[in-house]
Amino acid sequence: MAYDPKFGPSAQTPQQRAWVLQQMQAVIPSLKAKATVHARQLYQRYVAGELSWGEVRQALDAAAT
C-alpha cells in the first residue's frame, strides 16, 4: 500500500483509522455521544479512506451552520 499523506503515519489502513477514531472519541466523548446519523456516515467514510479527518470536520462544521 502506498503512503497517503492525507491520513498521516498512524492512519494509513482502515483498521488504523478506526483506532484513531476510537481514541478521539475516548478523549472527546461528544464525538460519539452527539453523533448524528450524518456524523456516523462521515466517520464510516473516514475509516474507509474516502475522507480525511479534515474533510470530516469541514463537513460537520458546514452542517452545524
JSON list of N, CA, C and O in Angstrom, two decimals:
[
{"chain": "A", "resi": 1, "resn": "MET", "atom": "N", "xyz": [0.84, -1.16, 0.00]},
{"chain": "A", "resi": 1, "resn": "MET", "atom": "CA", "xyz": [0.00, 0.00, 0.00]},
{"chain": "A", "resi": 1, "resn": "MET", "atom": "C", "xyz": [0.90, 1.24, 0.00]},
{"chain": "A", "resi": 1, "resn": "MET", "atom": "O", "xyz": [1.84, 1.35, 0.76]},
{"chain": "A", "resi": 2, "resn": "ALA", "atom": "N", "xyz": [0.55, 2.20, -0.85]},
{"chain": "A", "resi": 2, "resn": "ALA", "atom": "CA", "xyz": [1.30, 3.44, -0.93]},
{"chain": "A", "resi": 2, "resn": "ALA", "atom": "C", "xyz": [0.90, 4.37, 0.22]},
{"chain": "A", "resi": 2, "resn": "ALA", "atom": "O", "xyz": [-0.25, 4.40, 0.64]},
{"chain": "A", "resi": 3, "resn": "TYR", "atom": "N", "xyz": [1.88, 5.10, 0.71]},
{"chain": "A", "resi": 3, "resn": "TYR", "atom": "CA", "xyz": [1.64, 6.05, 1.80]},
{"chain": "A", "resi": 3, "resn": "TYR", "atom": "C", "xyz": [0.77, 7.19, 1.29]},
{"chain": "A", "resi": 3, "resn": "TYR", "atom": "O", "xyz": [1.02, 7.76, 0.24]},
{"chain": "A", "resi": 4, "resn": "ASP", "atom": "N", "xyz": [-0.27, 7.53, 2.03]},
{"chain": "A", "resi": 4, "resn": "ASP", "atom": "CA", "xyz": [-1.16, 8.63, 1.69]},
{"chain": "A", "resi": 4, "resn": "ASP", "atom": "C", "xyz": [-1.04, 9.70, 2.77]},
{"chain": "A", "resi": 4, "resn": "ASP", "atom": "O", "xyz": [-1.50, 9.51, 3.89]},
{"chain": "A", "resi": 5, "resn": "PRO", "atom": "N", "xyz": [-0.40, 10.84, 2.45]},
{"chain": "A", "resi": 5, "resn": "PRO", "atom": "CA", "xyz": [-0.15, 11.85, 3.47]},
{"chain": "A", "resi": 5, "resn": "PRO", "atom": "C", "xyz": [-1.40, 12.49, 4.06]},
{"chain": "A", "resi": 5, "resn": "PRO", "atom": "O", "xyz": [-1.34, 13.06, 5.14]},
{"chain": "A", "resi": 6, "resn": "LYS", "atom": "N", "xyz": [-2.55, 12.35, 3.40]},
{"chain": "A", "resi": 6, "resn": "LYS", "atom": "CA", "xyz": [-3.75, 12.99, 3.96]},
{"chain": "A", "resi": 6, "resn": "LYS", "atom": "C", "xyz": [-4.22, 12.30, 5.23]},
{"chain": "A", "resi": 6, "resn": "LYS", "atom": "O", "xyz": [-5.01, 12.86, 5.98]},
{"chain": "A", "resi": 7, "resn": "PHE", "atom": "N", "xyz": [-3.74, 11.10, 5.51]},
{"chain": "A", "resi": 7, "resn": "PHE", "atom": "CA", "xyz": [-4.14, 10.38, 6.72]},
{"chain": "A", "resi": 7, "resn": "PHE", "atom": "C", "xyz": [-3.08, 10.38, 7.80]},
{"chain": "A", "resi": 7, "resn": "PHE", "atom": "O", "xyz": [-3.37, 10.07, 8.94]},
{"chain": "A", "resi": 8, "resn": "GLY", "atom": "N", "xyz": [-1.87, 10.70, 7.50]},
{"chain": "A", "resi": 8, "resn": "GLY", "atom": "CA", "xyz": [-0.82, 10.69, 8.50]},
{"chain": "A", "resi": 8, "resn": "GLY", "atom": "C", "xyz": [-0.24, 9.31, 8.70]},
{"chain": "A", "resi": 8, "resn": "GLY", "atom": "O", "xyz": [-0.80, 8.31, 8.25]},
{"chain": "A", "resi": 9, "resn": "PRO", "atom": "N", "xyz": [0.88, 9.22, 9.39]},
{"chain": "A", "resi": 9, "resn": "PRO", "atom": "CA", "xyz": [1.59, 7.95, 9.51]},
{"chain": "A", "resi": 9, "resn": "PRO", "atom": "C", "xyz": [0.88, 6.89, 10.33]},
{"chain": "A", "resi": 9, "resn": "PRO", "atom": "O", "xyz": [1.11, 5.70, 10.14]},
{"chain": "A", "resi": 10, "resn": "SER", "atom": "N", "xyz": [0.00, 7.28, 11.23]},
{"chain": "A", "resi": 10, "resn": "SER", "atom": "CA", "xyz": [-0.66, 6.31, 12.10]},
{"chain": "A", "resi": 10, "resn": "SER", "atom": "C", "xyz": [-2.07, 5.96, 11.67]},
{"chain": "A", "resi": 10, "resn": "SER", "atom": "O", "xyz": [-2.81, 5.31, 12.40]},
{"chain": "A", "resi": 11, "resn": "ALA", "atom": "N", "xyz": [-2.45, 6.38, 10.46]},
{"chain": "A", "resi": 11, "resn": "ALA", "atom": "CA", "xyz": [-3.83, 6.14, 10.00]},
{"chain": "A", "resi": 11, "resn": "ALA", "atom": "C", "xyz": [-3.87, 5.77, 8.53]},
{"chain": "A", "resi": 11, "resn": "ALA", "atom": "O", "xyz": [-4.70, 6.25, 7.77]},
{"chain": "A", "resi": 12, "resn": "GLN", "atom": "N", "xyz": [-3.00, 4.88, 8.13]},
{"chain": "A", "resi": 12, "resn": "GLN", "atom": "CA", "xyz": [-2.91, 4.51, 6.72]},
{"chain": "A", "resi": 12, "resn": "GLN", "atom": "C", "xyz": [-3.90, 3.42, 6.31]},
{"chain": "A", "resi": 12, "resn": "GLN", "atom": "O", "xyz": [-4.31, 3.36, 5.17]},
{"chain": "A", "resi": 13, "resn": "THR", "atom": "N", "xyz": [-4.30, 2.58, 7.23]},
{"chain": "A", "resi": 13, "resn": "THR", "atom": "CA", "xyz": [-5.21, 1.49, 6.90]},
{"chain": "A", "resi": 13, "resn": "THR", "atom": "C", "xyz": [-6.57, 1.73, 7.56]},
{"chain": "A", "resi": 13, "resn": "THR", "atom": "O", "xyz": [-6.67, 2.50, 8.53]},
{"chain": "A", "resi": 14, "resn": "PRO", "atom": "N", "xyz": [-7.62, 1.07, 7.08]},
{"chain": "A", "resi": 14, "resn": "PRO", "atom": "CA", "xyz": [-8.92, 1.22, 7.75]},
{"chain": "A", "resi": 14, "resn": "PRO", "atom": "C", "xyz": [-8.86, 0.85, 9.24]},
{"chain": "A", "resi": 14, "resn": "PRO", "atom": "O", "xyz": [-9.48, 1.52, 10.07]},
{"chain": "A", "resi": 15, "resn": "GLN", "atom": "N", "xyz": [-8.11, -0.16, 9.58]},
{"chain": "A", "resi": 15, "resn": "GLN", "atom": "CA", "xyz": [-8.00, -0.57, 10.98]},
{"chain": "A", "resi": 15, "resn": "GLN", "atom": "C", "xyz": [-7.34, 0.53, 11.81]},
{"chain": "A", "resi": 15, "resn": "GLN", "atom": "O", "xyz": [-7.77, 0.81, 12.93]},
{"chain": "A", "resi": 16, "resn": "GLN", "atom": "N", "xyz": [-6.30, 1.14, 11.27]},
{"chain": "A", "resi": 16, "resn": "GLN", "atom": "CA", "xyz": [-5.63, 2.22, 11.97]},
{"chain": "A", "resi": 16, "resn": "GLN", "atom": "C", "xyz": [-6.55, 3.44, 12.11]},
{"chain": "A", "resi": 16, "resn": "GLN", "atom": "O", "xyz": [-6.59, 4.07, 13.17]},
{"chain": "A", "resi": 17, "resn": "ARG", "atom": "N", "xyz": [-7.29, 3.76, 11.05]},
{"chain": "A", "resi": 17, "resn": "ARG", "atom": "CA", "xyz": [-8.21, 4.90, 11.12]},
{"chain": "A", "resi": 17, "resn": "ARG", "atom": "C", "xyz": [-9.33, 4.63, 12.13]},
{"chain": "A", "resi": 17, "resn": "ARG", "atom": "O", "xyz": [-9.75, 5.53, 12.86]},
{"chain": "A", "resi": 18, "resn": "ALA", "atom": "N", "xyz": [-9.82, 3.41, 12.20]},
{"chain": "A", "resi": 18, "resn": "ALA", "atom": "CA", "xyz": [-10.84, 3.05, 13.19]},
{"chain": "A", "resi": 18, "resn": "ALA", "atom": "C", "xyz": [-10.28, 3.24, 14.60]},
{"chain": "A", "resi": 18, "resn": "ALA", "atom": "O", "xyz": [-10.97, 3.75, 15.49]},
{"chain": "A", "resi": 19, "resn": "TRP", "atom": "N", "xyz": [-9.03, 2.85, 14.82]},
{"chain": "A", "resi": 19, "resn": "TRP", "atom": "CA", "xyz": [-8.38, 3.02, 16.12]},
{"chain": "A", "resi": 19, "resn": "TRP", "atom": "C", "xyz": [-8.23, 4.50, 16.45]},
{"chain": "A", "resi": 19, "resn": "TRP", "atom": "O", "xyz": [-8.51, 4.93, 17.57]},
{"chain": "A", "resi": 20, "resn": "VAL", "atom": "N", "xyz": [-7.80, 5.30, 15.47]},
{"chain": "A", "resi": 20, "resn": "VAL", "atom": "CA", "xyz": [-7.65, 6.74, 15.68]},
{"chain": "A", "resi": 20, "resn": "VAL", "atom": "C", "xyz": [-9.01, 7.35, 16.05]},
{"chain": "A", "resi": 20, "resn": "VAL", "atom": "O", "xyz": [-9.10, 8.15, 17.00]},
{"chain": "A", "resi": 21, "resn": "LEU", "atom": "N", "xyz": [-10.06, 6.99, 15.32]},
{"chain": "A", "resi": 21, "resn": "LEU", "atom": "CA", "xyz": [-11.39, 7.49, 15.63]},
{"chain": "A", "resi": 21, "resn": "LEU", "atom": "C", "xyz": [-11.81, 7.09, 17.04]},
{"chain": "A", "resi": 21, "resn": "LEU", "atom": "O", "xyz": [-12.33, 7.91, 17.80]},
{"chain": "A", "resi": 22, "resn": "GLN", "atom": "N", "xyz": [-11.56, 5.86, 17.41]},
{"chain": "A", "resi": 22, "resn": "GLN", "atom": "CA", "xyz": [-11.88, 5.38, 18.76]},
{"chain": "A", "resi": 22, "resn": "GLN", "atom": "C", "xyz": [-11.16, 6.21, 19.82]},
{"chain": "A", "resi": 22, "resn": "GLN", "atom": "O", "xyz": [-11.74, 6.58, 20.84]},
{"chain": "A", "resi": 23, "resn": "GLN", "atom": "N", "xyz": [-9.89, 6.49, 19.58]},
{"chain": "A", "resi": 23, "resn": "GLN", "atom": "CA", "xyz": [-9.10, 7.28, 20.53]},
{"chain": "A", "resi": 23, "resn": "GLN", "atom": "C", "xyz": [-9.63, 8.70, 20.63]},
{"chain": "A", "resi": 23, "resn": "GLN", "atom": "O", "xyz": [-9.73, 9.26, 21.73]},
{"chain": "A", "resi": 24, "resn": "MET", "atom": "N", "xyz": [-10.00, 9.30, 19.51]},
{"chain": "A", "resi": 24, "resn": "MET", "atom": "CA", "xyz": [-10.56, 10.65, 19.53]},
{"chain": "A", "resi": 24, "resn": "MET", "atom": "C", "xyz": [-11.88, 10.67, 20.29]},
{"chain": "A", "resi": 24, "resn": "MET", "atom": "O", "xyz": [-12.16, 11.60, 21.04]},
{"chain": "A", "resi": 25, "resn": "GLN", "atom": "N", "xyz": [-12.70, 9.65, 20.10]},
{"chain": "A", "resi": 25, "resn": "GLN", "atom": "CA", "xyz": [-13.98, 9.58, 20.79]},
{"chain": "A", "resi": 25, "resn": "GLN", "atom": "C", "xyz": [-13.79, 9.36, 22.29]},
{"chain": "A", "resi": 25, "resn": "GLN", "atom": "O", "xyz": [-14.61, 9.81, 23.08]},
{"chain": "A", "resi": 26, "resn": "ALA", "atom": "N", "xyz": [-12.71, 8.70, 22.68]},
{"chain": "A", "resi": 26, "resn": "ALA", "atom": "CA", "xyz": [-12.43, 8.50, 24.10]},
{"chain": "A", "resi": 26, "resn": "ALA", "atom": "C", "xyz": [-11.99, 9.81, 24.75]},
{"chain": "A", "resi": 26, "resn": "ALA", "atom": "O", "xyz": [-12.36, 10.09, 25.89]},
{"chain": "A", "resi": 27, "resn": "VAL", "atom": "N", "xyz": [-11.25, 10.62, 24.02]},
{"chain": "A", "resi": 27, "resn": "VAL", "atom": "CA", "xyz": [-10.75, 11.88, 24.54]},
{"chain": "A", "resi": 27, "resn": "VAL", "atom": "C", "xyz": [-11.81, 12.97, 24.46]},
{"chain": "A", "resi": 27, "resn": "VAL", "atom": "O", "xyz": [-11.90, 13.83, 25.33]},
{"chain": "A", "resi": 28, "resn": "ILE", "atom": "N", "xyz": [-12.62, 12.93, 23.39]},
{"chain": "A", "resi": 28, "resn": "ILE", "atom": "CA", "xyz": [-13.68, 13.92, 23.18]},
{"chain": "A", "resi": 28, "resn": "ILE", "atom": "C", "xyz": [-15.00, 13.16, 23.10]},
{"chain": "A", "resi": 28, "resn": "ILE", "atom": "O", "xyz": [-15.49, 12.85, 22.01]},
{"chain": "A", "resi": 29, "resn": "PRO", "atom": "N", "xyz": [-15.58, 12.82, 24.24]},
{"chain": "A", "resi": 29, "resn": "PRO", "atom": "CA", "xyz": [-16.79, 11.98, 24.26]},
{"chain": "A", "resi": 29, "resn": "PRO", "atom": "C", "xyz": [-17.94, 12.50, 23.41]},
{"chain": "A", "resi": 29, "resn": "PRO", "atom": "O", "xyz": [-18.75, 11.72, 22.91]},
{"chain": "A", "resi": 30, "resn": "SER", "atom": "N", "xyz": [-18.04, 13.81, 23.22]},
{"chain": "A", "resi": 30, "resn": "SER", "atom": "CA", "xyz": [-19.14, 14.35, 22.42]},
{"chain": "A", "resi": 30, "resn": "SER", "atom": "C", "xyz": [-19.08, 13.90, 20.97]},
{"chain": "A", "resi": 30, "resn": "SER", "atom": "O", "xyz": [-20.10, 13.90, 20.28]},
{"chain": "A", "resi": 31, "resn": "LEU", "atom": "N", "xyz": [-17.90, 13.50, 20.49]},
{"chain": "A", "resi": 31, "resn": "LEU", "atom": "CA", "xyz": [-17.80, 12.98, 19.12]},
{"chain": "A", "resi": 31, "resn": "LEU", "atom": "C", "xyz": [-18.67, 11.75, 18.94]},
{"chain": "A", "resi": 31, "resn": "LEU", "atom": "O", "xyz": [-19.20, 11.50, 17.87]},
{"chain": "A", "resi": 32, "resn": "LYS", "atom": "N", "xyz": [-18.80, 10.97, 20.00]},
{"chain": "A", "resi": 32, "resn": "LYS", "atom": "CA", "xyz": [-19.61, 9.76, 19.93]},
{"chain": "A", "resi": 32, "resn": "LYS", "atom": "C", "xyz": [-21.01, 10.00, 20.47]},
{"chain": "A", "resi": 32, "resn": "LYS", "atom": "O", "xyz": [-22.00, 9.61, 19.85]},
{"chain": "A", "resi": 33, "resn": "ALA", "atom": "N", "xyz": [-21.10, 10.67, 21.61]},
{"chain": "A", "resi": 33, "resn": "ALA", "atom": "CA", "xyz": [-22.39, 10.85, 22.27]},
{"chain": "A", "resi": 33, "resn": "ALA", "atom": "C", "xyz": [-23.36, 11.69, 21.44]},
{"chain": "A", "resi": 33, "resn": "ALA", "atom": "O", "xyz": [-24.55, 11.41, 21.43]},
{"chain": "A", "resi": 34, "resn": "LYS", "atom": "N", "xyz": [-22.85, 12.70, 20.76]},
{"chain": "A", "resi": 34, "resn": "LYS", "atom": "CA", "xyz": [-23.71, 13.59, 19.99]},
{"chain": "A", "resi": 34, "resn": "LYS", "atom": "C", "xyz": [-23.66, 13.30, 18.49]},
{"chain": "A", "resi": 34, "resn": "LYS", "atom": "O", "xyz": [-24.08, 14.12, 17.69]},
{"chain": "A", "resi": 35, "resn": "ALA", "atom": "N", "xyz": [-23.16, 12.15, 18.12]},
{"chain": "A", "resi": 35, "resn": "ALA", "atom": "CA", "xyz": [-23.00, 11.81, 16.70]},
{"chain": "A", "resi": 35, "resn": "ALA", "atom": "C", "xyz": [-24.36, 11.58, 16.05]},
{"chain": "A", "resi": 35, "resn": "ALA", "atom": "O", "xyz": [-25.10, 10.67, 16.43]},
{"chain": "A", "resi": 36, "resn": "THR", "atom": "N", "xyz": [-24.67, 12.40, 15.09]},
{"chain": "A", "resi": 36, "resn": "THR", "atom": "CA", "xyz": [-25.90, 12.24, 14.32]},
{"chain": "A", "resi": 36, "resn": "THR", "atom": "C", "xyz": [-25.69, 11.13, 13.28]},
{"chain": "A", "resi": 36, "resn": "THR", "atom": "O", "xyz": [-24.57, 10.64, 13.10]},
{"chain": "A", "resi": 37, "resn": "VAL", "atom": "N", "xyz": [-26.74, 10.79, 12.61]},
{"chain": "A", "resi": 37, "resn": "VAL", "atom": "CA", "xyz": [-26.63, 9.80, 11.52]},
{"chain": "A", "resi": 37, "resn": "VAL", "atom": "C", "xyz": [-25.63, 10.31, 10.49]},
{"chain": "A", "resi": 37, "resn": "VAL", "atom": "O", "xyz": [-24.77, 9.56, 10.02]},
{"chain": "A", "resi": 38, "resn": "HIS", "atom": "N", "xyz": [-25.71, 11.60, 10.17]},
{"chain": "A", "resi": 38, "resn": "HIS", "atom": "CA", "xyz": [-24.79, 12.20, 9.21]},
{"chain": "A", "resi": 38, "resn": "HIS", "atom": "C", "xyz": [-23.34, 12.08, 9.68]},
{"chain": "A", "resi": 38, "resn": "HIS", "atom": "O", "xyz": [-22.45, 11.70, 8.92]},
{"chain": "A", "resi": 39, "resn": "ALA", "atom": "N", "xyz": [-23.09, 12.37, 10.96]},
{"chain": "A", "resi": 39, "resn": "ALA", "atom": "CA", "xyz": [-21.75, 12.28, 11.52]},
{"chain": "A", "resi": 39, "resn": "ALA", "atom": "C", "xyz": [-21.23, 10.84, 11.47]},
{"chain": "A", "resi": 39, "resn": "ALA", "atom": "O", "xyz": [-20.08, 10.60, 11.09]},
{"chain": "A", "resi": 40, "resn": "ARG", "atom": "N", "xyz": [-22.08, 9.89, 11.83]},
{"chain": "A", "resi": 40, "resn": "ARG", "atom": "CA", "xyz": [-21.66, 8.48, 11.79]},
{"chain": "A", "resi": 40, "resn": "ARG", "atom": "C", "xyz": [-21.33, 8.05, 10.37]},
{"chain": "A", "resi": 40, "resn": "ARG", "atom": "O", "xyz": [-20.38, 7.28, 10.16]},
{"chain": "A", "resi": 41, "resn": "GLN", "atom": "N", "xyz": [-22.07, 8.56, 9.39]},
{"chain": "A", "resi": 41, "resn": "GLN", "atom": "CA", "xyz": [-21.76, 8.24, 7.99]},
{"chain": "A", "resi": 41, "resn": "GLN", "atom": "C", "xyz": [-20.41, 8.83, 7.59]},
{"chain": "A", "resi": 41, "resn": "GLN", "atom": "O", "xyz": [-19.63, 8.17, 6.90]},
{"chain": "A", "resi": 42, "resn": "LEU", "atom": "N", "xyz": [-20.14, 10.05, 8.04]},
{"chain": "A", "resi": 42, "resn": "LEU", "atom": "CA", "xyz": [-18.84, 10.66, 7.75]},
{"chain": "A", "resi": 42, "resn": "LEU", "atom": "C", "xyz": [-17.71, 9.88, 8.42]},
{"chain": "A", "resi": 42, "resn": "LEU", "atom": "O", "xyz": [-16.66, 9.68, 7.81]},
{"chain": "A", "resi": 43, "resn": "TYR", "atom": "N", "xyz": [-17.92, 9.44, 9.65]},
{"chain": "A", "resi": 43, "resn": "TYR", "atom": "CA", "xyz": [-16.91, 8.63, 10.34]},
{"chain": "A", "resi": 43, "resn": "TYR", "atom": "C", "xyz": [-16.63, 7.35, 9.56]},
{"chain": "A", "resi": 43, "resn": "TYR", "atom": "O", "xyz": [-15.48, 6.94, 9.41]},
{"chain": "A", "resi": 44, "resn": "GLN", "atom": "N", "xyz": [-17.68, 6.71, 9.06]},
{"chain": "A", "resi": 44, "resn": "GLN", "atom": "CA", "xyz": [-17.51, 5.49, 8.27]},
{"chain": "A", "resi": 44, "resn": "GLN", "atom": "C", "xyz": [-16.70, 5.77, 7.00]},
{"chain": "A", "resi": 44, "resn": "GLN", "atom": "O", "xyz": [-15.85, 4.97, 6.61]},
{"chain": "A", "resi": 45, "resn": "ARG", "atom": "N", "xyz": [-16.97, 6.91, 6.38]},
{"chain": "A", "resi": 45, "resn": "ARG", "atom": "CA", "xyz": [-16.23, 7.27, 5.17]},
{"chain": "A", "resi": 45, "resn": "ARG", "atom": "C", "xyz": [-14.77, 7.57, 5.49]},
{"chain": "A", "resi": 45, "resn": "ARG", "atom": "O", "xyz": [-13.88, 7.27, 4.70]},
{"chain": "A", "resi": 46, "resn": "TYR", "atom": "N", "xyz": [-14.50, 8.14, 6.67]},
{"chain": "A", "resi": 46, "resn": "TYR", "atom": "CA", "xyz": [-13.13, 8.36, 7.12]},
{"chain": "A", "resi": 46, "resn": "TYR", "atom": "C", "xyz": [-12.41, 7.02, 7.29]},
{"chain": "A", "resi": 46, "resn": "TYR", "atom": "O", "xyz": [-11.31, 6.82, 6.76]},
{"chain": "A", "resi": 47, "resn": "VAL", "atom": "N", "xyz": [-13.04, 6.11, 8.00]},
{"chain": "A", "resi": 47, "resn": "VAL", "atom": "CA", "xyz": [-12.43, 4.81, 8.24]},
{"chain": "A", "resi": 47, "resn": "VAL", "atom": "C", "xyz": [-12.19, 4.08, 6.91]},
{"chain": "A", "resi": 47, "resn": "VAL", "atom": "O", "xyz": [-11.15, 3.45, 6.73]},
{"chain": "A", "resi": 48, "resn": "ALA", "atom": "N", "xyz": [-13.11, 4.22, 5.97]},
{"chain": "A", "resi": 48, "resn": "ALA", "atom": "CA", "xyz": [-12.97, 3.57, 4.66]},
{"chain": "A", "resi": 48, "resn": "ALA", "atom": "C", "xyz": [-11.90, 4.22, 3.80]},
{"chain": "A", "resi": 48, "resn": "ALA", "atom": "O", "xyz": [-11.48, 3.65, 2.79]},
{"chain": "A", "resi": 49, "resn": "GLY", "atom": "N", "xyz": [-11.45, 5.41, 4.17]},
{"chain": "A", "resi": 49, "resn": "GLY", "atom": "CA", "xyz": [-10.41, 6.08, 3.40]},
{"chain": "A", "resi": 49, "resn": "GLY", "atom": "C", "xyz": [-10.94, 7.01, 2.33]},
{"chain": "A", "resi": 49, "resn": "GLY", "atom": "O", "xyz": [-10.19, 7.49, 1.50]},
{"chain": "A", "resi": 50, "resn": "GLU", "atom": "N", "xyz": [-12.23, 7.28, 2.36]},
{"chain": "A", "resi": 50, "resn": "GLU", "atom": "CA", "xyz": [-12.83, 8.18, 1.36]},
{"chain": "A", "resi": 50, "resn": "GLU", "atom": "C", "xyz": [-12.61, 9.64, 1.72]},
{"chain": "A", "resi": 50, "resn": "GLU", "atom": "O", "xyz": [-12.57, 10.49, 0.84]},
{"chain": "A", "resi": 51, "resn": "LEU", "atom": "N", "xyz": [-12.52, 9.94, 3.02]},
{"chain": "A", "resi": 51, "resn": "LEU", "atom": "CA", "xyz": [-12.36, 11.31, 3.51]},
{"chain": "A", "resi": 51, "resn": "LEU", "atom": "C", "xyz": [-11.22, 11.37, 4.51]},
{"chain": "A", "resi": 51, "resn": "LEU", "atom": "O", "xyz": [-11.01, 10.42, 5.27]},
{"chain": "A", "resi": 52, "resn": "SER", "atom": "N", "xyz": [-10.51, 12.49, 4.52]},
{"chain": "A", "resi": 52, "resn": "SER", "atom": "CA", "xyz": [-9.53, 12.72, 5.58]},
{"chain": "A", "resi": 52, "resn": "SER", "atom": "C", "xyz": [-10.28, 13.23, 6.80]},
{"chain": "A", "resi": 52, "resn": "SER", "atom": "O", "xyz": [-11.45, 13.62, 6.71]},
{"chain": "A", "resi": 53, "resn": "TRP", "atom": "N", "xyz": [-9.61, 13.27, 7.96]},
{"chain": "A", "resi": 53, "resn": "TRP", "atom": "CA", "xyz": [-10.27, 13.79, 9.14]},
{"chain": "A", "resi": 53, "resn": "TRP", "atom": "C", "xyz": [-10.60, 15.27, 8.96]},
{"chain": "A", "resi": 53, "resn": "TRP", "atom": "O", "xyz": [-11.65, 15.74, 9.40]},
{"chain": "A", "resi": 54, "resn": "GLY", "atom": "N", "xyz": [-9.75, 16.01, 8.27]},
{"chain": "A", "resi": 54, "resn": "GLY", "atom": "CA", "xyz": [-10.02, 17.41, 7.99]},
{"chain": "A", "resi": 54, "resn": "GLY", "atom": "C", "xyz": [-11.29, 17.59, 7.17]},
{"chain": "A", "resi": 54, "resn": "GLY", "atom": "O", "xyz": [-12.09, 18.50, 7.43]},
{"chain": "A", "resi": 55, "resn": "GLU", "atom": "N", "xyz": [-11.50, 16.71, 6.21]},
{"chain": "A", "resi": 55, "resn": "GLU", "atom": "CA", "xyz": [-12.72, 16.77, 5.39]},
{"chain": "A", "resi": 55, "resn": "GLU", "atom": "C", "xyz": [-13.95, 16.42, 6.21]},
{"chain": "A", "resi": 55, "resn": "GLU", "atom": "O", "xyz": [-15.03, 17.00, 6.02]},
{"chain": "A", "resi": 56, "resn": "VAL", "atom": "N", "xyz": [-13.81, 15.48, 7.13]},
{"chain": "A", "resi": 56, "resn": "VAL", "atom": "CA", "xyz": [-14.92, 15.13, 8.02]},
{"chain": "A", "resi": 56, "resn": "VAL", "atom": "C", "xyz": [-15.29, 16.34, 8.87]},
{"chain": "A", "resi": 56, "resn": "VAL", "atom": "O", "xyz": [-16.46, 16.71, 8.97]},
{"chain": "A", "resi": 57, "resn": "ARG", "atom": "N", "xyz": [-14.29, 17.00, 9.47]},
{"chain": "A", "resi": 57, "resn": "ARG", "atom": "CA", "xyz": [-14.54, 18.17, 10.30]},
{"chain": "A", "resi": 57, "resn": "ARG", "atom": "C", "xyz": [-15.19, 19.30, 9.49]},
{"chain": "A", "resi": 57, "resn": "ARG", "atom": "O", "xyz": [-16.11, 19.96, 9.96]},
{"chain": "A", "resi": 58, "resn": "GLN", "atom": "N", "xyz": [-14.73, 19.52, 8.27]},
{"chain": "A", "resi": 58, "resn": "GLN", "atom": "CA", "xyz": [-15.32, 20.56, 7.43]},
{"chain": "A", "resi": 58, "resn": "GLN", "atom": "C", "xyz": [-16.80, 20.25, 7.16]},
{"chain": "A", "resi": 58, "resn": "GLN", "atom": "O", "xyz": [-17.65, 21.15, 7.23]},
{"chain": "A", "resi": 59, "resn": "ALA", "atom": "N", "xyz": [-17.10, 19.01, 6.85]},
{"chain": "A", "resi": 59, "resn": "ALA", "atom": "CA", "xyz": [-18.49, 18.63, 6.57]},
{"chain": "A", "resi": 59, "resn": "ALA", "atom": "C", "xyz": [-19.36, 18.77, 7.83]},
{"chain": "A", "resi": 59, "resn": "ALA", "atom": "O", "xyz": [-20.49, 19.23, 7.75]},
{"chain": "A", "resi": 60, "resn": "LEU", "atom": "N", "xyz": [-18.82, 18.39, 8.99]},
{"chain": "A", "resi": 60, "resn": "LEU", "atom": "CA", "xyz": [-19.57, 18.53, 10.23]},
{"chain": "A", "resi": 60, "resn": "LEU", "atom": "C", "xyz": [-19.79, 20.01, 10.58]},
{"chain": "A", "resi": 60, "resn": "LEU", "atom": "O", "xyz": [-20.87, 20.41, 11.00]},
{"chain": "A", "resi": 61, "resn": "ASP", "atom": "N", "xyz": [-18.75, 20.81, 10.38]},
{"chain": "A", "resi": 61, "resn": "ASP", "atom": "CA", "xyz": [-18.88, 22.24, 10.66]},
{"chain": "A", "resi": 61, "resn": "ASP", "atom": "C", "xyz": [-19.89, 22.90, 9.72]},
{"chain": "A", "resi": 61, "resn": "ASP", "atom": "O", "xyz": [-20.69, 23.73, 10.14]},
{"chain": "A", "resi": 62, "resn": "ALA", "atom": "N", "xyz": [-19.89, 22.51, 8.46]},
{"chain": "A", "resi": 62, "resn": "ALA", "atom": "CA", "xyz": [-20.83, 23.06, 7.48]},
{"chain": "A", "resi": 62, "resn": "ALA", "atom": "C", "xyz": [-22.26, 22.67, 7.83]},
{"chain": "A", "resi": 62, "resn": "ALA", "atom": "O", "xyz": [-23.18, 23.48, 7.67]},
{"chain": "A", "resi": 63, "resn": "ALA", "atom": "N", "xyz": [-22.44, 21.46, 8.32]},
{"chain": "A", "resi": 63, "resn": "ALA", "atom": "CA", "xyz": [-23.79, 21.00, 8.69]},
{"chain": "A", "resi": 63, "resn": "ALA", "atom": "C", "xyz": [-24.29, 21.71, 9.94]},
{"chain": "A", "resi": 63, "resn": "ALA", "atom": "O", "xyz": [-25.50, 21.84, 10.13]},
{"chain": "A", "resi": 64, "resn": "ALA", "atom": "N", "xyz": [-23.38, 22.17, 10.79]},
{"chain": "A", "resi": 64, "resn": "ALA", "atom": "CA", "xyz": [-23.76, 22.81, 12.04]},
{"chain": "A", "resi": 64, "resn": "ALA", "atom": "C", "xyz": [-24.16, 24.28, 11.85]},
{"chain": "A", "resi": 64, "resn": "ALA", "atom": "O", "xyz": [-24.76, 24.86, 12.73]},
{"chain": "A", "resi": 65, "resn": "THR", "atom": "N", "xyz": [-23.83, 24.84, 10.70]},
{"chain": "A", "resi": 65, "resn": "THR", "atom": "CA", "xyz": [-24.16, 26.26, 10.50]},
{"chain": "A", "resi": 65, "resn": "THR", "atom": "C", "xyz": [-25.42, 26.45, 9.73]},
{"chain": "A", "resi": 65, "resn": "THR", "atom": "O", "xyz": [-25.98, 25.62, 9.16]}
]
